[in-house]
mmCIF file of C-alpha atoms in Angstrom:
data_model
loop_
_atom_site.group_PDB
_atom_site.id
_atom_site.type_symbol
_atom_site.label_atom_id
_atom_site.label_comp_id
_atom_site.label_asym_id
_atom_site.label_seq_id
_atom_site.Cartn_x
_atom_site.Cartn_y
_atom_site.Cartn_z
ATOM 1 C CA SER T 1 -112.790 101.163 -62.902
ATOM 2 C CA SER T 2 -109.054 100.793 -63.108
ATOM 3 C CA GLN T 3 -106.663 102.369 -60.616
ATOM 4 C CA PRO T 4 -106.025 106.125 -61.028
ATOM 5 C CA GLY T 5 -103.214 106.777 -63.475
ATOM 6 C CA LYS T 6 -103.237 103.194 -64.742
ATOM 7 C CA PHE T 7 -105.090 102.523 -67.964
ATOM 8 C CA SER T 8 -105.446 99.456 -70.066
ATOM 9 C CA PHE T 9 -106.752 99.285 -73.591
ATOM 10 C CA PRO T 10 -109.574 99.460 -74.295
ATOM 11 C CA ILE T 11 -110.297 102.207 -71.763
ATOM 12 C CA GLU T 12 -113.217 101.778 -69.376
ATOM 13 C CA VAL T 13 -116.013 104.267 -70.108
ATOM 14 C CA GLU T 14 -115.998 105.588 -66.551
ATOM 15 C CA ASP T 15 -112.318 106.576 -66.954
ATOM 16 C CA LEU T 16 -113.062 108.997 -69.800
ATOM 17 C CA LEU T 17 -112.939 112.724 -69.238
ATOM 18 C CA PRO T 18 -115.334 115.053 -71.076
ATOM 19 C CA PHE T 19 -113.832 116.654 -74.183
ATOM 20 C CA ASP T 20 -113.894 120.470 -74.197
ATOM 21 C CA VAL T 21 -114.628 120.837 -77.900
ATOM 22 C CA LYS T 22 -115.407 124.551 -77.576
ATOM 23 C CA GLY T 23 -112.185 125.404 -75.744
ATOM 24 C CA VAL T 24 -109.980 123.281 -77.965
ATOM 25 C CA TRP T 25 -111.571 124.604 -81.173
ATOM 26 C CA GLU T 26 -111.281 128.241 -80.021
ATOM 27 C CA SER T 27 -107.545 127.617 -79.512
ATOM 28 C CA MET T 28 -107.272 126.081 -82.992
ATOM 29 C CA GLU T 29 -109.112 129.075 -84.473
ATOM 30 C CA GLU T 30 -106.692 131.403 -82.664
ATOM 31 C CA CYS T 31 -103.741 129.539 -84.229
ATOM 32 C CA GLN T 32 -105.247 130.145 -87.662
ATOM 33 C CA LYS T 33 -105.971 133.815 -86.913
ATOM 34 C CA LEU T 34 -102.343 134.253 -85.804
ATOM 35 C CA GLY T 35 -101.141 132.778 -89.095
ATOM 36 C CA LEU T 36 -99.620 129.713 -87.452
ATOM 37 C CA THR T 37 -101.570 127.454 -89.809
ATOM 38 C CA LYS T 38 -103.401 127.896 -93.106
ATOM 39 C CA ALA T 39 -106.281 125.595 -92.232
ATOM 40 C CA ILE T 40 -107.660 123.582 -89.322
ATOM 41 C CA GLY T 41 -109.472 120.277 -89.309
ATOM 42 C CA VAL T 42 -110.361 117.213 -87.298
ATOM 43 C CA SER T 43 -109.799 113.486 -87.337
ATOM 44 C CA ASN T 44 -112.225 110.671 -86.553
ATOM 45 C CA PHE T 45 -115.200 113.009 -86.055
ATOM 46 C CA SER T 46 -118.626 111.429 -86.546
ATOM 47 C CA VAL T 47 -121.657 113.365 -87.777
ATOM 48 C CA LYS T 48 -122.715 113.983 -84.166
ATOM 49 C CA LYS T 49 -119.277 115.277 -83.179
ATOM 50 C CA LEU T 50 -119.184 117.537 -86.248
ATOM 51 C CA GLN T 51 -122.646 118.898 -85.404
ATOM 52 C CA ASN T 52 -121.433 119.708 -81.883
ATOM 53 C CA LEU T 53 -118.318 121.384 -83.263
ATOM 54 C CA LEU T 54 -120.221 123.419 -85.878
ATOM 55 C CA SER T 55 -122.553 124.705 -83.151
ATOM 56 C CA VAL T 56 -119.603 126.488 -81.458
ATOM 57 C CA ALA T 57 -117.179 127.114 -84.340
ATOM 58 C CA THR T 58 -116.651 130.471 -86.013
ATOM 59 C CA ILE T 59 -114.244 128.833 -88.486
ATOM 60 C CA ARG T 60 -115.438 125.560 -89.973
ATOM 61 C CA PRO T 61 -113.060 122.598 -90.088
ATOM 62 C CA VAL T 62 -111.655 122.200 -93.593
ATOM 63 C CA VAL T 63 -111.189 118.427 -93.319
ATOM 64 C CA ASP T 64 -112.235 115.372 -91.341
ATOM 65 C CA GLN T 65 -109.745 112.526 -91.698
ATOM 66 C CA VAL T 66 -111.425 109.194 -91.000
ATOM 67 C CA GLU T 67 -111.134 105.516 -91.709
ATOM 68 C CA MET T 68 -112.811 104.948 -95.055
ATOM 69 C CA ASN T 69 -112.567 102.200 -97.629
ATOM 70 C CA LEU T 70 -114.907 100.007 -99.626
ATOM 71 C CA ALA T 71 -115.656 97.892 -96.547
ATOM 72 C CA TRP T 72 -116.330 101.018 -94.397
ATOM 73 C CA GLN T 73 -117.911 103.522 -96.777
ATOM 74 C CA GLN T 74 -119.121 106.147 -94.258
ATOM 75 C CA LYS T 75 -122.091 107.225 -96.405
ATOM 76 C CA LYS T 76 -123.855 109.389 -93.754
ATOM 77 C CA LEU T 77 -120.609 111.126 -92.843
ATOM 78 C CA ARG T 78 -119.749 111.789 -96.508
ATOM 79 C CA GLU T 79 -123.205 113.300 -97.105
ATOM 80 C CA PHE T 80 -122.996 115.488 -93.984
ATOM 81 C CA CYS T 81 -119.514 116.736 -94.865
ATOM 82 C CA LYS T 82 -120.539 117.517 -98.437
ATOM 83 C CA GLU T 83 -123.548 119.529 -97.197
ATOM 84 C CA ASN T 84 -121.274 121.459 -94.823
ATOM 85 C CA GLY T 85 -118.284 122.071 -97.089
ATOM 86 C CA ILE T 86 -115.935 119.756 -95.181
ATOM 87 C CA ILE T 87 -113.442 117.656 -97.134
ATOM 88 C CA VAL T 88 -113.239 113.994 -96.151
ATOM 89 C CA THR T 89 -109.803 112.375 -96.234
ATOM 90 C CA ALA T 90 -109.679 108.583 -96.029
ATOM 91 C CA PHE T 91 -107.042 106.730 -94.094
ATOM 92 C CA SER T 92 -106.695 102.957 -94.600
ATOM 93 C CA PRO T 93 -108.227 103.315 -98.097
ATOM 94 C CA LEU T 94 -107.082 99.789 -98.984
ATOM 95 C CA ARG T 95 -108.134 98.298 -95.636
ATOM 96 C CA LYS T 96 -104.669 97.451 -94.444
ATOM 97 C CA GLY T 97 -103.538 99.055 -91.178
ATOM 98 C CA ALA T 98 -104.051 96.939 -88.075
ATOM 99 C CA SER T 99 -106.139 94.375 -89.950
ATOM 100 C CA ARG T 100 -106.262 90.835 -88.613
ATOM 101 C CA GLY T 101 -107.687 88.077 -90.739
ATOM 102 C CA PRO T 102 -108.820 88.529 -94.326
ATOM 103 C CA ASN T 103 -108.672 91.964 -95.922
ATOM 104 C CA GLU T 104 -112.310 92.708 -96.828
ATOM 105 C CA VAL T 105 -111.170 95.015 -99.638
ATOM 106 C CA MET T 106 -108.053 93.548 -101.194
ATOM 107 C CA GLU T 107 -109.403 89.977 -100.976
ATOM 108 C CA ASN T 108 -112.977 90.782 -102.029
ATOM 109 C CA ASP T 109 -114.318 88.665 -104.917
ATOM 110 C CA VAL T 110 -116.709 91.394 -106.123
ATOM 111 C CA LEU T 111 -113.850 93.896 -106.329
ATOM 112 C CA LYS T 112 -111.647 91.317 -108.034
ATOM 113 C CA GLU T 113 -114.373 90.882 -110.676
ATOM 114 C CA ILE T 114 -114.745 94.662 -111.184
ATOM 115 C CA ALA T 115 -110.961 95.103 -111.382
ATOM 116 C CA GLU T 116 -110.602 92.358 -113.996
ATOM 117 C CA ALA T 117 -113.427 93.843 -116.098
ATOM 118 C CA HIS T 118 -111.546 97.172 -116.232
ATOM 119 C CA GLY T 119 -108.054 95.678 -116.537
ATOM 120 C CA LYS T 120 -107.133 97.336 -113.243
ATOM 121 C CA SER T 121 -106.011 96.244 -109.779
ATOM 122 C CA ILE T 122 -108.313 96.059 -106.762
ATOM 123 C CA ALA T 123 -106.325 98.949 -105.267
ATOM 124 C CA GLN T 124 -107.028 101.067 -108.351
ATOM 125 C CA VAL T 125 -110.764 100.251 -108.163
ATOM 126 C CA SER T 126 -110.771 101.178 -104.463
ATOM 127 C CA LEU T 127 -108.983 104.487 -105.017
ATOM 128 C CA ARG T 128 -111.111 105.300 -108.074
ATOM 129 C CA TRP T 129 -114.280 104.759 -105.989
ATOM 130 C CA LEU T 130 -113.016 107.182 -103.332
ATOM 131 C CA TYR T 131 -112.083 109.713 -106.023
ATOM 132 C CA GLU T 132 -115.567 109.454 -107.568
ATOM 133 C CA GLN T 133 -117.074 110.134 -104.109
ATOM 134 C CA GLY T 134 -115.073 113.369 -103.883
ATOM 135 C CA VAL T 135 -112.948 111.961 -101.078
ATOM 136 C CA THR T 136 -109.222 112.597 -100.751
ATOM 137 C CA PHE T 137 -107.155 109.639 -99.582
ATOM 138 C CA VAL T 138 -103.777 108.634 -98.223
ATOM 139 C CA PRO T 139 -102.624 105.263 -99.596
ATOM 140 C CA LYS T 140 -99.441 104.039 -97.947
ATOM 141 C CA SER T 141 -96.848 102.219 -100.002
ATOM 142 C CA TYR T 142 -93.089 102.047 -100.249
ATOM 143 C CA ASP T 143 -93.232 100.042 -103.478
ATOM 144 C CA LYS T 144 -92.545 102.238 -106.534
ATOM 145 C CA GLU T 145 -94.665 100.091 -108.867
ATOM 146 C CA ARG T 146 -97.670 100.265 -106.513
ATOM 147 C CA MET T 147 -97.218 104.013 -106.087
ATOM 148 C CA ASN T 148 -97.199 104.329 -109.882
ATOM 149 C CA GLN T 149 -100.362 102.178 -110.171
ATOM 150 C CA ASN T 150 -102.080 104.348 -107.542
ATOM 151 C CA LEU T 151 -101.674 107.333 -109.878
ATOM 152 C CA HIS T 152 -103.410 105.591 -112.792
ATOM 153 C CA ILE T 153 -107.004 106.045 -111.693
ATOM 154 C CA PHE T 154 -107.961 109.145 -113.668
ATOM 155 C CA ASP T 155 -108.349 107.884 -117.248
ATOM 156 C CA TRP T 156 -111.293 105.529 -116.647
ATOM 157 C CA ALA T 157 -114.487 105.367 -114.553
ATOM 158 C CA LEU T 158 -116.557 102.862 -112.625
ATOM 159 C CA THR T 159 -119.925 101.994 -114.161
ATOM 160 C CA GLU T 160 -123.328 102.374 -112.534
ATOM 161 C CA GLN T 161 -123.387 98.582 -112.151
ATOM 162 C CA ASP T 162 -119.959 98.692 -110.466
ATOM 163 C CA HIS T 163 -121.274 101.282 -107.998
ATOM 164 C CA HIS T 164 -124.312 99.121 -107.261
ATOM 165 C CA LYS T 165 -122.122 96.072 -106.556
ATOM 166 C CA ILE T 166 -119.803 98.151 -104.372
ATOM 167 C CA SER T 167 -122.765 99.494 -102.362
ATOM 168 C CA GLN T 168 -123.643 95.877 -101.440
ATOM 169 C CA ILE T 169 -120.270 95.130 -99.791
ATOM 170 C CA SER T 170 -120.629 94.186 -96.124
ATOM 171 C CA GLN T 171 -119.623 97.113 -93.897
ATOM 172 C CA SER T 172 -117.474 96.946 -90.773
ATOM 173 C CA ARG T 173 -114.926 99.236 -89.158
ATOM 174 C CA LEU T 174 -111.295 98.113 -89.402
ATOM 175 C CA ILE T 175 -110.185 99.800 -86.193
ATOM 176 C CA SER T 176 -112.630 99.395 -83.313
ATOM 177 C CA GLY T 177 -113.142 102.179 -80.802
ATOM 178 C CA PRO T 178 -110.842 102.720 -77.828
ATOM 179 C CA THR T 179 -113.404 102.093 -75.066
ATOM 180 C CA LYS T 180 -114.907 99.123 -73.313
ATOM 181 C CA PRO T 181 -117.811 98.784 -73.804
ATOM 182 C CA GLN T 182 -117.645 100.332 -77.242
ATOM 183 C CA LEU T 183 -119.162 103.819 -77.517
ATOM 184 C CA ALA T 184 -120.530 104.131 -81.024
ATOM 185 C CA ASP T 185 -120.024 107.878 -81.205
ATOM 186 C CA LEU T 186 -116.763 108.272 -79.300
ATOM 187 C CA TRP T 187 -115.068 108.739 -82.630
#
């Protein structure tokens, strides 16, 4: 273990404190009841964490914002959230962020092929896939042309064959967990 008060990243497992999900969520619910917020939600909650939260919540989270893109599709989480009326919002929908090495979305040959077949960009294919999954997303761009392209995903659809090809894309998380060793369900 590291010295008290001194942490390095990733954090050693023994340096973690238990998370009081019940106490924190009750405080969030109180904020909503007082009219301080219209809705409450979570970020980076796995299925297991959501199950724990739902076991103590009187107000369900409206949203779970998580890393999601075509190279990290989060199928189990999407299914769980749909069954429980929780909206999923994707961050890093184009697999950028803290990426090192090749971008498994924007440099993917399968997605390039699908994009060319539709006369669209890989970004548009990626955002259209998220839209068709019922996922909201937050693409980040300062480029006006790219922002304009991001809006042009509603007048066409991916085919069943496109969806099959997309489901075969190798899956890996862009941002690894904050602990050493990695705890699969920490977030």
